[in-house]
C-alpha angles and dihedrals in degrees: 000000000000091000092050092052092044093052090050091048091051091052092048093050090047090053090048090055095047092046092044096236105177106150127079088218092060113118092228089062095039092052093062120094103249133186121208130188102218145114114293107270110249122237099024096104089240121163109227129169091204123098116251092255093046124088122236139178111278119192121207138180122165104323096331117106134179139162121247109244098204094235111166111230098170131243101311131162123255132222120254103263112232131173088263090054089052091051091050090050091052093048095047095045093047089052089052090048089056091047091249132123132242131221113180111215132203145097121325117272097026097116103258095138094041092050091051092047091047091054089052091057 
């Protein structure tokens, strides 16, 4: 799992360098699933078990934000993260941000269910 995430992170950083991404406001950066250790942002109707003065793990992608709930799911493998996986993550999280659902479509055996489950981890 750690190796899979590290390889993806290396590829993302390499693409940032080649595309000259230097601003935090750049869409290329914002469209990556990011984890921050910070206080829970106020006013986002987020459920957090941390006190207001205590930091927690905040997850962001584009303009979607949630708080990590520290649910133990065991030591499970992860999917290889491809550009298509990233696009699915963006689409599904933006649907959640708009209080909608998401149902990936496509041929059988292409990883739709596994991608959705991997995002939920």
